[in-house]
mmCIF file of C-alpha atoms in Angstrom:
data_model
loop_
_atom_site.group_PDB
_atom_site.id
_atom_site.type_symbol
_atom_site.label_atom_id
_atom_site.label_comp_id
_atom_site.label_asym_id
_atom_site.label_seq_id
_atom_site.Cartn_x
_atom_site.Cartn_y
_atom_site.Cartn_z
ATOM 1 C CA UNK A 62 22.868 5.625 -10.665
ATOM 2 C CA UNK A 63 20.490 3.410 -8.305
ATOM 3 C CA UNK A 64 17.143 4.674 -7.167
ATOM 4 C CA UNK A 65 16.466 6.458 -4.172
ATOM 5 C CA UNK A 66 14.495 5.159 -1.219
ATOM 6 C CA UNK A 67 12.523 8.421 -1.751
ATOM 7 C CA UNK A 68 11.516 7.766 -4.892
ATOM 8 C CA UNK A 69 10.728 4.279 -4.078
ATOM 9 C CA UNK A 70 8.608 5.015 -1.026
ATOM 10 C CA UNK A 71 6.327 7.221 -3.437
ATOM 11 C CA UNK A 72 6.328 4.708 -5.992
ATOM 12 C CA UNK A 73 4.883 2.404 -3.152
ATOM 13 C CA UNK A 74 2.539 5.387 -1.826
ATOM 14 C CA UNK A 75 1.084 5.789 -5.216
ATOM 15 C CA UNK A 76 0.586 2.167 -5.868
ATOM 16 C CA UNK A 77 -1.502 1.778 -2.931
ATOM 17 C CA UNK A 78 -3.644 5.051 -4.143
ATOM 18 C CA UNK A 79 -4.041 3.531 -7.590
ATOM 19 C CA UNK A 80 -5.551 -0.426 -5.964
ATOM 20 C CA UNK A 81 -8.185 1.366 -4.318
ATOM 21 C CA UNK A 82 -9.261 4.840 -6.899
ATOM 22 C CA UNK A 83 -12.844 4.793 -7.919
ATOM 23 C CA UNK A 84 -13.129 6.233 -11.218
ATOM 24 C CA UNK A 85 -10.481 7.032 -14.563
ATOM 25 C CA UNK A 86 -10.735 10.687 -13.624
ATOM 26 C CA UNK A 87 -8.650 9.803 -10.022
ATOM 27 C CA UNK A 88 -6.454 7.639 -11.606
ATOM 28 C CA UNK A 89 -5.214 9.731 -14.363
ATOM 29 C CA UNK A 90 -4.671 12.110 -11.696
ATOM 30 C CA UNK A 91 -2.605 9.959 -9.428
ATOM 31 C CA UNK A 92 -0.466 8.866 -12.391
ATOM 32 C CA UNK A 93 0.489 12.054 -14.318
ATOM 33 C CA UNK A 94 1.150 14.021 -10.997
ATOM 34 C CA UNK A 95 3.362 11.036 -9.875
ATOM 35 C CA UNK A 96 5.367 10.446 -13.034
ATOM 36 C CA UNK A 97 6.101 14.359 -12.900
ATOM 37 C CA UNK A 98 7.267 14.022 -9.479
ATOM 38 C CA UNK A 99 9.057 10.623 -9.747
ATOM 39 C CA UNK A 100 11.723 11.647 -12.134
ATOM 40 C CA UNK A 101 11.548 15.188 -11.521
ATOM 41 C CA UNK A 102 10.878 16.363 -15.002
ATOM 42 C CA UNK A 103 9.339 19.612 -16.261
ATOM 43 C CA UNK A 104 6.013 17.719 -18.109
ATOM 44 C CA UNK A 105 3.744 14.236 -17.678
ATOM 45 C CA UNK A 106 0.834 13.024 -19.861
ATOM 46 C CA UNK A 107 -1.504 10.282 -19.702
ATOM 47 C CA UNK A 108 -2.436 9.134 -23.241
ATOM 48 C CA UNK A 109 -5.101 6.478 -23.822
ATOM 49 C CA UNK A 110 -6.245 4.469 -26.717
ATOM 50 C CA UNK A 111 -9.289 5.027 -28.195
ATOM 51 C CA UNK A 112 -9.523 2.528 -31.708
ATOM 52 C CA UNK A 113 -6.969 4.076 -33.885
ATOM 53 C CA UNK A 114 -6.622 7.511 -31.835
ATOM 54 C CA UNK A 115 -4.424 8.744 -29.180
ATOM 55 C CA UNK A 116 -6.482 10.900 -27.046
ATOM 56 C CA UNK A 117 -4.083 12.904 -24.511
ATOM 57 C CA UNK A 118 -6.209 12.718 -21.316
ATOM 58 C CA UNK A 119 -4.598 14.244 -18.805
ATOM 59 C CA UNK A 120 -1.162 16.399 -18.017
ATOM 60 C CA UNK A 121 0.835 17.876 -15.676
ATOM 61 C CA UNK A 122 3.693 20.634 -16.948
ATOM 62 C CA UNK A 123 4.971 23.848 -16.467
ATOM 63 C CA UNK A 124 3.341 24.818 -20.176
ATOM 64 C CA UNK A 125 0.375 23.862 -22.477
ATOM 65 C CA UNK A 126 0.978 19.890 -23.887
ATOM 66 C CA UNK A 127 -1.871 18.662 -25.407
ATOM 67 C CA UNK A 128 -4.656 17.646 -23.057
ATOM 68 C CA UNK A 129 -8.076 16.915 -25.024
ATOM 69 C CA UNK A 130 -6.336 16.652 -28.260
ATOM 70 C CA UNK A 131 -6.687 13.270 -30.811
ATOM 71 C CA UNK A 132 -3.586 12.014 -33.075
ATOM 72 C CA UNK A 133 -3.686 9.408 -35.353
ATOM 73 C CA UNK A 134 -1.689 6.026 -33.884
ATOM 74 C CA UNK A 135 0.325 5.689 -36.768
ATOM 75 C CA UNK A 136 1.516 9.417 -36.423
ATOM 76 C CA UNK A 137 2.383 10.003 -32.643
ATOM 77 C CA UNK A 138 4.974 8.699 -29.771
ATOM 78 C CA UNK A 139 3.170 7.342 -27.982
ATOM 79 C CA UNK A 140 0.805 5.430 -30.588
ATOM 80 C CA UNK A 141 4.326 4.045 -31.778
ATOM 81 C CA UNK A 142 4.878 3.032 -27.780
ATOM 82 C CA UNK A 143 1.692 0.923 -28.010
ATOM 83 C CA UNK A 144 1.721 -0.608 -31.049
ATOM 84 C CA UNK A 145 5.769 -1.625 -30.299
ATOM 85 C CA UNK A 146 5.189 -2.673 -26.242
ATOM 86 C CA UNK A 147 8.363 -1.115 -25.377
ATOM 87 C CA UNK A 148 9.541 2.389 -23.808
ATOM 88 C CA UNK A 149 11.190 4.965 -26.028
ATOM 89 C CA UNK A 150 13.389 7.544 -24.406
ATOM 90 C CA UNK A 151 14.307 10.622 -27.115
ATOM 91 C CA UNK A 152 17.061 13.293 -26.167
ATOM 92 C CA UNK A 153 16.342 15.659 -29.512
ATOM 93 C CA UNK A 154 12.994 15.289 -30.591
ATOM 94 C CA UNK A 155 13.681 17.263 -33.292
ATOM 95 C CA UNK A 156 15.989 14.761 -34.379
ATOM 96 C CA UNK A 157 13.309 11.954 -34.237
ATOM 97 C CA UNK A 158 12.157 10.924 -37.572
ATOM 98 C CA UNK A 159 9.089 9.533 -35.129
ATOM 99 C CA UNK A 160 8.249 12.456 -33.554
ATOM 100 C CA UNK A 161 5.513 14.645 -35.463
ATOM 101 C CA UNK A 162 7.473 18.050 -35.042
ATOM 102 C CA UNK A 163 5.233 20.501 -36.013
ATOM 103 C CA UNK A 164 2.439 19.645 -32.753
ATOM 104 C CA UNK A 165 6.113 19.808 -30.358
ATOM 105 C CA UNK A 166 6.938 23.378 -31.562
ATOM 106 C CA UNK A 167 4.237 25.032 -29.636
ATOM 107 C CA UNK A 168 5.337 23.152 -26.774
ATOM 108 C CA UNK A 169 8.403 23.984 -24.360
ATOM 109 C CA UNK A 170 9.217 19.990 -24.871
ATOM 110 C CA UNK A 171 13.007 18.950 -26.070
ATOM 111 C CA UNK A 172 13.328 15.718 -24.549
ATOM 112 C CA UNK A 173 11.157 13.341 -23.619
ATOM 113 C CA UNK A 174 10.384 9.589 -22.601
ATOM 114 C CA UNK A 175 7.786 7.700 -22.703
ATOM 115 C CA UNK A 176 6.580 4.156 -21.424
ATOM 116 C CA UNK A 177 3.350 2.124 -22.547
ATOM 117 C CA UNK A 178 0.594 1.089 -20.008
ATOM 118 C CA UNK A 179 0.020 -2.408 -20.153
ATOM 119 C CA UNK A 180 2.156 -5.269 -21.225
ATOM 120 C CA UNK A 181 0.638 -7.816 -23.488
ATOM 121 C CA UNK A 182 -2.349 -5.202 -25.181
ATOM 122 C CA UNK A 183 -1.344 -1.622 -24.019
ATOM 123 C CA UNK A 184 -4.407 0.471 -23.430
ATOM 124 C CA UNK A 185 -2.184 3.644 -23.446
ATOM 125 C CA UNK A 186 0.763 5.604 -22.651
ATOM 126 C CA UNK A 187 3.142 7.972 -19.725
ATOM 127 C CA UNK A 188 5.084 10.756 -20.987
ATOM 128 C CA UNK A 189 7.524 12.464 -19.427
ATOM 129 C CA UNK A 190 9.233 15.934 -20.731
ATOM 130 C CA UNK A 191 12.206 18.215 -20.265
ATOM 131 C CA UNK A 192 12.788 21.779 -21.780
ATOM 132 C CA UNK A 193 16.408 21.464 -21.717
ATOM 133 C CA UNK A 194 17.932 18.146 -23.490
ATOM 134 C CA UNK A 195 18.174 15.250 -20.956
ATOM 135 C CA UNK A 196 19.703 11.768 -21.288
ATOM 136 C CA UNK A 197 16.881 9.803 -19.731
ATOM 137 C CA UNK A 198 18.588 7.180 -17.202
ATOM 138 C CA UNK A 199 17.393 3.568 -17.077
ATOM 139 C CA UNK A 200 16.312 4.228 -13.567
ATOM 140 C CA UNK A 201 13.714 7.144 -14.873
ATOM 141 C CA UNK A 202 12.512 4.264 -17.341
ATOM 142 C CA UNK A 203 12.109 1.499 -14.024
ATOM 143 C CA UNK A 204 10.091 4.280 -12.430
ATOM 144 C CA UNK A 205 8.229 5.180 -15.102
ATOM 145 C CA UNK A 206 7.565 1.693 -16.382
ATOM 146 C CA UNK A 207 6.447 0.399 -12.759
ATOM 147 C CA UNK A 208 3.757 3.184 -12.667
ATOM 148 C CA UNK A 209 2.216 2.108 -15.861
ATOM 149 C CA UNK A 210 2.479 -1.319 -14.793
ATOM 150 C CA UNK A 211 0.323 -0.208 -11.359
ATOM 151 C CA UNK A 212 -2.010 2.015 -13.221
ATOM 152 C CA UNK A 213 -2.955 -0.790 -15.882
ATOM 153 C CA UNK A 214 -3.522 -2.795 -12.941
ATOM 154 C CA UNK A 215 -5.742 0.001 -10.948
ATOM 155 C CA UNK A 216 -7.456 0.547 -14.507
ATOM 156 C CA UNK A 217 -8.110 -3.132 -14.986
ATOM 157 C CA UNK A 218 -9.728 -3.453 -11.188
ATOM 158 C CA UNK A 219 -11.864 -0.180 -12.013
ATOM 159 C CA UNK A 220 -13.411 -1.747 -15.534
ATOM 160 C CA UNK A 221 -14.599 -5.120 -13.380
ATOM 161 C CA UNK A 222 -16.032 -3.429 -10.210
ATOM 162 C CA UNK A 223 -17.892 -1.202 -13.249
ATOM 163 C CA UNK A 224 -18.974 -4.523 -14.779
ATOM 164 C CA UNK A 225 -20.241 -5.985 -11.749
ATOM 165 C CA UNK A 226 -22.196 -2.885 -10.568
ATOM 166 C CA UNK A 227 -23.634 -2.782 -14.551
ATOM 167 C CA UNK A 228 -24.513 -6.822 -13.918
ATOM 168 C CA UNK A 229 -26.518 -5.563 -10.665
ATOM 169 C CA UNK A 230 -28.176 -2.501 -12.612
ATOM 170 C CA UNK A 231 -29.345 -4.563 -15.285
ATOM 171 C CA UNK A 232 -30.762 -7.275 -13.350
ATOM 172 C CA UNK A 233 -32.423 -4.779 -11.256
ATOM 173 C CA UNK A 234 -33.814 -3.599 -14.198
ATOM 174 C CA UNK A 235 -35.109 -6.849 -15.623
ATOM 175 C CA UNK A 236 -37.024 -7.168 -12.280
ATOM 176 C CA UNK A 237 -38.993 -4.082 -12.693
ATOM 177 C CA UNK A 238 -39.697 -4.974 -16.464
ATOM 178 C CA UNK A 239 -40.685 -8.585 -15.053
ATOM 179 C CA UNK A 240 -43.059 -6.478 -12.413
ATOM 180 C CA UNK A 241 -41.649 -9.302 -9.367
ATOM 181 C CA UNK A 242 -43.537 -8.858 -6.039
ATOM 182 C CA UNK A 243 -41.158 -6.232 -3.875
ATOM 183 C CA UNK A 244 -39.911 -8.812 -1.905
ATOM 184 C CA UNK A 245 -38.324 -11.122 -4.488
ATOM 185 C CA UNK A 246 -36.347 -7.988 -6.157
ATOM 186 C CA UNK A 247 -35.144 -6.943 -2.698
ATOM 187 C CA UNK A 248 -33.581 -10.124 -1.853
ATOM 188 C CA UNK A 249 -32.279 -10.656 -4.908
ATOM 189 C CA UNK A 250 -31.048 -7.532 -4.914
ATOM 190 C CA UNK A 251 -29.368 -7.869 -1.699
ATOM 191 C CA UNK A 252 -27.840 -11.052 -2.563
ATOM 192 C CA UNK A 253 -25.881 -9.106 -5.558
ATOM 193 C CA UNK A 254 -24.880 -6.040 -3.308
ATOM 194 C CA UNK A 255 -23.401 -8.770 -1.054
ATOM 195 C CA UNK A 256 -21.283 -10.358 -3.543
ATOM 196 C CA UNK A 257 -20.212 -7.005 -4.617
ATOM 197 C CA UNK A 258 -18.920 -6.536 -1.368
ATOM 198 C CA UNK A 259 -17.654 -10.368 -1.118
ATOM 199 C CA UNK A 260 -15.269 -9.452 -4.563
ATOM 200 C CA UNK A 261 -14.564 -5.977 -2.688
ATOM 201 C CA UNK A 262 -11.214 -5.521 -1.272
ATOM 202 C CA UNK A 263 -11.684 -4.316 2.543
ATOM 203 C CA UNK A 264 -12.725 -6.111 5.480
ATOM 204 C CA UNK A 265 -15.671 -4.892 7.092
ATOM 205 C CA UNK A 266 -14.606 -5.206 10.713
ATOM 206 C CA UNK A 267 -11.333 -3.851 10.626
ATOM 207 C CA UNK A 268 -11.227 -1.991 7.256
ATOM 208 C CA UNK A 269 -7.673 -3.748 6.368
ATOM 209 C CA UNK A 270 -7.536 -4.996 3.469
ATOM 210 C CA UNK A 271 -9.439 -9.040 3.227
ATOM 211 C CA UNK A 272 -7.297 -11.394 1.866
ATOM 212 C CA UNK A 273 -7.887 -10.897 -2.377
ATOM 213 C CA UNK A 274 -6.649 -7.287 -1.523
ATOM 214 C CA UNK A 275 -3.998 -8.108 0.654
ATOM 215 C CA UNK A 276 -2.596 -10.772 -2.305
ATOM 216 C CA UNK A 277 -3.580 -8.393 -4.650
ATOM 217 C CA UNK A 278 -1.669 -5.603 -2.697
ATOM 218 C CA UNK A 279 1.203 -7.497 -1.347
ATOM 219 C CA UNK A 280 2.057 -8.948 -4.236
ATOM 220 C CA UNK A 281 2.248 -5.759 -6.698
ATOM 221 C CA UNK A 282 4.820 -4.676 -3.657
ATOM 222 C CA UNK A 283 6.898 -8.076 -4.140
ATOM 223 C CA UNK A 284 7.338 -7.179 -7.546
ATOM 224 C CA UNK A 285 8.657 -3.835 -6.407
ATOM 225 C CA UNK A 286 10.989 -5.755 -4.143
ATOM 226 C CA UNK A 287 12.144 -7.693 -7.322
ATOM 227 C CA UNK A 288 12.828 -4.300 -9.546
ATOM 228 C CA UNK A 289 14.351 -1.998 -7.910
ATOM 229 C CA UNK A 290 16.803 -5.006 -5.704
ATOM 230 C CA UNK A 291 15.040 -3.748 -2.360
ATOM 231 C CA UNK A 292 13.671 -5.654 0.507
ATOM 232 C CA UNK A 293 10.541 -5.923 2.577
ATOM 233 C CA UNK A 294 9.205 -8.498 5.402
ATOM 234 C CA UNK A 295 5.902 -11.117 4.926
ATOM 235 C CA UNK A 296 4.846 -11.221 8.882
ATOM 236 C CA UNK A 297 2.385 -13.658 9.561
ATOM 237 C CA UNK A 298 0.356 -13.095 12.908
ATOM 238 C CA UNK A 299 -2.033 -15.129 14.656
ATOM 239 C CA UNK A 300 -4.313 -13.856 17.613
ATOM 240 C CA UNK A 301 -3.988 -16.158 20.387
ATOM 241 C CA UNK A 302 -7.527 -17.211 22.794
ATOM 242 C CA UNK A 303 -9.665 -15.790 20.365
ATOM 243 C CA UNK A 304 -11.764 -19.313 20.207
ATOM 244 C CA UNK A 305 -11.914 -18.722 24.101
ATOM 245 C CA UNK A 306 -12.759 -15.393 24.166
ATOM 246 C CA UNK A 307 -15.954 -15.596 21.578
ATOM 247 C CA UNK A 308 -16.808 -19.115 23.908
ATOM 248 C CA UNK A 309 -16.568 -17.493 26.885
ATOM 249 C CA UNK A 310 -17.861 -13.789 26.610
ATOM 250 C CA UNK A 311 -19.390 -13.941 22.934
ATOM 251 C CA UNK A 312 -18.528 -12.758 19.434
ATOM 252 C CA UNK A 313 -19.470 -9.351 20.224
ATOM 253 C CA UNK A 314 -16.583 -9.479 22.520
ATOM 254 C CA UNK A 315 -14.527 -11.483 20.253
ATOM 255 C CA UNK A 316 -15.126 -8.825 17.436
ATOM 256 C CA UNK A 317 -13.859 -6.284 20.320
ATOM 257 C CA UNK A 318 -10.795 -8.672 21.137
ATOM 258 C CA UNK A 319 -10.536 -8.426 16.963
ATOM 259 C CA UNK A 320 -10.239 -4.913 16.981
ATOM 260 C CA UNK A 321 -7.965 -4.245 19.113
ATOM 261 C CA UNK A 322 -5.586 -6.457 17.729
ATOM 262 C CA UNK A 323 -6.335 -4.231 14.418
ATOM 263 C CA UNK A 324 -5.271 -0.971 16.178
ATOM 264 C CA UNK A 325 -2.113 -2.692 18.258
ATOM 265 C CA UNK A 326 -1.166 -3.740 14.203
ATOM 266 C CA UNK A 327 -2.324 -0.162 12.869
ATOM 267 C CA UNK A 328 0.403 1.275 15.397
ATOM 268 C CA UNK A 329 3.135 -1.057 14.724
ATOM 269 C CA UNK A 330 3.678 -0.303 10.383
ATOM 270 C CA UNK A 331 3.709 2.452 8.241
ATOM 271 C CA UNK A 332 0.625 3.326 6.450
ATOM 272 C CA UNK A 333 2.694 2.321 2.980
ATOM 273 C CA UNK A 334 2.643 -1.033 4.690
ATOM 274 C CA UNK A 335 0.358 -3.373 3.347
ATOM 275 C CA UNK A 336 -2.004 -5.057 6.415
ATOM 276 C CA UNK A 337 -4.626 -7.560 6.126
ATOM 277 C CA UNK A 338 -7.120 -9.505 7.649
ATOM 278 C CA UNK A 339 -6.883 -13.097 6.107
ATOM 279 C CA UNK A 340 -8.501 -15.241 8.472
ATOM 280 C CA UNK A 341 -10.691 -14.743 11.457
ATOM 281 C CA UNK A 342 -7.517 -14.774 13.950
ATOM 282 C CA UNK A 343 -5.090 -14.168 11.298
ATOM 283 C CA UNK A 344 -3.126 -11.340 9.871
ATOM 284 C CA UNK A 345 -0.164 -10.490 7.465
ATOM 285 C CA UNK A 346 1.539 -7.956 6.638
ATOM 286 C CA UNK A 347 4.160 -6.788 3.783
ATOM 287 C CA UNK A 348 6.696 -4.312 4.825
ATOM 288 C CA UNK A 349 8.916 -2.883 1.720
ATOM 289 C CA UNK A 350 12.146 -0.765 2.116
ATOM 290 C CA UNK A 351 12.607 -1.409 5.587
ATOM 291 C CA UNK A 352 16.006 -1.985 6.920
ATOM 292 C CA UNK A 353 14.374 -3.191 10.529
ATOM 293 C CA UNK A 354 15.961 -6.107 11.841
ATOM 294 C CA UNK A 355 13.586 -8.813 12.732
ATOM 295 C CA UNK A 356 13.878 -9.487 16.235
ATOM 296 C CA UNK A 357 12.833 -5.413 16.281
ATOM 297 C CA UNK A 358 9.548 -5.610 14.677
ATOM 298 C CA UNK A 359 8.766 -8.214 16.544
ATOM 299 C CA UNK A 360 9.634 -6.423 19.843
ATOM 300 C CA UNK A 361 7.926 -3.170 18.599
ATOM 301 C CA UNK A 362 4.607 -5.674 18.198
ATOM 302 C CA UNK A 363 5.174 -6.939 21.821
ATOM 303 C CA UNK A 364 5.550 -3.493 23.156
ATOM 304 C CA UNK A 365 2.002 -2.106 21.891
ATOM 305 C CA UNK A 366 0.371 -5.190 23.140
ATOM 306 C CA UNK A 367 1.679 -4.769 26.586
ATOM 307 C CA UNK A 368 0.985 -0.879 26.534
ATOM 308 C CA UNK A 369 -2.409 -1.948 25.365
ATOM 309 C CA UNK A 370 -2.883 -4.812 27.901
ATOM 310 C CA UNK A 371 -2.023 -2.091 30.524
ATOM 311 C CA UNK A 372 -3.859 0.885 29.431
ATOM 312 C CA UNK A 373 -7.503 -2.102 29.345
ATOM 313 C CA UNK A 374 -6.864 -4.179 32.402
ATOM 314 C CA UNK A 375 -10.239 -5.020 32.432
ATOM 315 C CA UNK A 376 -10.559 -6.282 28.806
ATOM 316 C CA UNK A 377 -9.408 -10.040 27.939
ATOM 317 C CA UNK A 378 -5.158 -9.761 27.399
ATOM 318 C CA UNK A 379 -4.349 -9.214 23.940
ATOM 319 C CA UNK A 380 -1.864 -11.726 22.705
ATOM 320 C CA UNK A 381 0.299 -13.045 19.609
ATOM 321 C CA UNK A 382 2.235 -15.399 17.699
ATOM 322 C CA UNK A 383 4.513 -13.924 14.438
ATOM 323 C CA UNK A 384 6.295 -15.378 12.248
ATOM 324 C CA UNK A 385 8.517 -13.313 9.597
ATOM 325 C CA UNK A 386 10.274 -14.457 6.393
ATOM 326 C CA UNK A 387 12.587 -11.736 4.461
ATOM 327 C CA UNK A 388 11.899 -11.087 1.358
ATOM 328 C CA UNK A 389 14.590 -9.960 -1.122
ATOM 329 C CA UNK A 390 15.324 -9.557 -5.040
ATOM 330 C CA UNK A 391 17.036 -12.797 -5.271
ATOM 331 C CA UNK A 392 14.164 -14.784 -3.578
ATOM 332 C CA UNK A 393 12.086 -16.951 -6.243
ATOM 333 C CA UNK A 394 9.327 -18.060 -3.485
ATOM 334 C CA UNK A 395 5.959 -16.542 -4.630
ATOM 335 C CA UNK A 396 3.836 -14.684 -2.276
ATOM 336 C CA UNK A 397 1.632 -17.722 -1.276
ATOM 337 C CA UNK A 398 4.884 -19.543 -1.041
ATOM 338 C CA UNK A 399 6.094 -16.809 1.326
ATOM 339 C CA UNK A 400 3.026 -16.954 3.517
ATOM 340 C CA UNK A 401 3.687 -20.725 3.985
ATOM 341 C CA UNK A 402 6.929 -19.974 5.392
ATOM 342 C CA UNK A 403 5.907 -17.453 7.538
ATOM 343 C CA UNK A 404 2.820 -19.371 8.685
ATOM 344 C CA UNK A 405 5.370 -21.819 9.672
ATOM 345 C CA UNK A 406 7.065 -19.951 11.637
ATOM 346 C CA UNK A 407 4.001 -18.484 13.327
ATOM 347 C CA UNK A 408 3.205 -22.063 13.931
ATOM 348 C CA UNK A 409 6.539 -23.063 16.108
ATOM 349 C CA UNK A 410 6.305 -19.727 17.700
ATOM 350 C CA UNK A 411 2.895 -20.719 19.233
ATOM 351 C CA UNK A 412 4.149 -24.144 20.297
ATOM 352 C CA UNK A 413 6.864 -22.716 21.815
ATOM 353 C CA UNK A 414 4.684 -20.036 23.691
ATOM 354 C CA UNK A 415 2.276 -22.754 25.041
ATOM 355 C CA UNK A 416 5.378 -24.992 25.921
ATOM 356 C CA UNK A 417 6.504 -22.059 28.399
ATOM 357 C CA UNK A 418 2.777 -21.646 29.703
ATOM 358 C CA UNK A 419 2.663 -25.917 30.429
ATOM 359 C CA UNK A 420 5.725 -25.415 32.263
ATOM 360 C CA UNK A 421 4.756 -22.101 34.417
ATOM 361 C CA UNK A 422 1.851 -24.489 35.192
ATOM 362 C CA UNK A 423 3.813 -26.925 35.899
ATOM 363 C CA UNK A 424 5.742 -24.841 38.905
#
């Protein structure tokens, strides 16, 4: 049984929810209605660690699990998940000598599985349940396994944006204490909100994602590539004359020219395409489960810039040079590796493009 592209395509969609949730509440939302829906089974629960508890967050079913409740580690599934960093898929759980039976019989729960969230130090667990007795396939266990992998991730990102923004309350604090002239605190404070938004993963001028989120992004998505033996596309994409158009009409216009390279771009992928901003002229973009040639993406670029170019005549042409570089499960190039290459290729592109202009010139 292989996965479907369905199922992959929300795994992707739900990965790119996780990266940018603001609080524990949204992401143990995101992941127990996901794993539900991902393998289609009757129950999900999102268990976290707290010292030598299992507390039972969050759930999703079609009866009463155990949301709120506290077990001991030593006596519950999923405490046996962390401690052992490794799934655990159960088709009788009343055959289990792991299984605490007597907090199951309450429950409609027969079968179950159940994958740990985190790696190295798991900080918790995703359940999934059946009512009837199900054989839970290895594919269920990718699935399930890939969300925890995303949602340690998302969790990790949440507890150091929450440290920074604790840093900035606490100095503010020691400010006040200190009494500092109003001045002082206000550009120091300043100076933290804007390396808050430095570490932050959006770009302010085009709200893509800056280049930490589009590595941190792109490269959760190569991993996805790796797992479930899918494909995807690293495009690299420079805009051409921006130097001329900033010296020329200014970098309010440039910013313009900018934008409307963001929204030719915005039309081109699918939203569960990662885009970012990485330079000031440059762009990438990681494309997963797409089964577009090429040659056609490239074309489908060049066909919103010239329906853009016609719709502004007025406005400076809008112009670019792409290079792409497939990415596959049997690839071993790393993502920076993979930009390289498509830089590259972006690189003879534009040499070739001004060789064609010198010669137009030239007639």
């Amino acid at each position: 049984m292989t996965i479907s592209t369905r199922s992959i395509e929300q795994l992707v969609e739900v990965v790119q929810k996780l990266s940018l949730a603001q609080d524990m509440q949204q992401i143990t939302t995101l992941v127990r209605t996901s794993a539900r829906q991902l393998n289609r089974a009757d129950g999900a629960s999102v268990v976290l660690r707290d010292g030598d508890e299992c507390v039972y967050v969050d759930e999703d079913a079609i009866g009463p699990l155990w949301k709120g409740q506290r077990f001991p580690v030593s006596s519950c599934i999923s405490g046996w998940v962390m401690n052992n960093r490794e799934p655990v898929a159960i088709r009788d759980i009343y055959k289990d000598p792991r299984i605490p039976a007597e907090s199951y019989r309450p429950t409609f729960v027969r079968s179950l599985a159940m994958v740990p969230i985190g790696a190295q130090n798991p900080v918790g667990a995703i359940g999934n349940y059946w009512a009837s007795p199900h054989t839970t396939t290895p594919e269920q266990i990718k699935l399930l396994q890939a969300l925890a992998e995303s949602a340690a991730a998302a969790m990790e990102n949440l507890r150091v944006r929450q440290e920074l923004q604790e840093s900035v309350r606490q100095r503010t604090a020691e400010l006040e204490a200190a009494n500092l002239e109003l001045h002082a605190e206000s550009v120091l404070r300043k100076r933290m909100e804007a390396e808050i938004h430095r570490l932050s993963l959006t770009d302010d001028l085009t709200e893509f994602n800056n280049r930490r989120g589009f590595l941190f992004h792109a490269e959760q998505l190569r991993r996805l590539v790796h797992r479930f033996n899918t494909h995807g596309w690293l495009i690299y994409i420079d805009l051409d004359d921006l130097k001329q158009v900033n010296e020329t009409l200014g970098h309010e216009a440039g910013d313009r020219h900018i934008l409307d390279a963001a929204k030719v771009l915005r039309e081109s992928f699918r939203d569960a395409d990662v885009v970012g901003r990485i330079g000031g002229d440059e762009f990438a973009v990681f494309a997963t489960g797409s089964t577009t040639p090429a040659a056609e993406i490239e074309e489908r670029i060049a066909a919103n810039i010239d329906h853009h170019n016609r719709c502004f005549p007025s406005q400076p042409p809008l112009s670019m040079s792409i290079g792409i570089v497939r990415c596959d499960a049997q690839s071993a190039y790393s993502l920076e590796d993979m930009i390289h290459q498509a830089d590259a290729a972006m690189y003879i592109e534009k040499r070739r493009k001004r060789h064609r202009q010198r010669e137009a010139l030239g007639k």
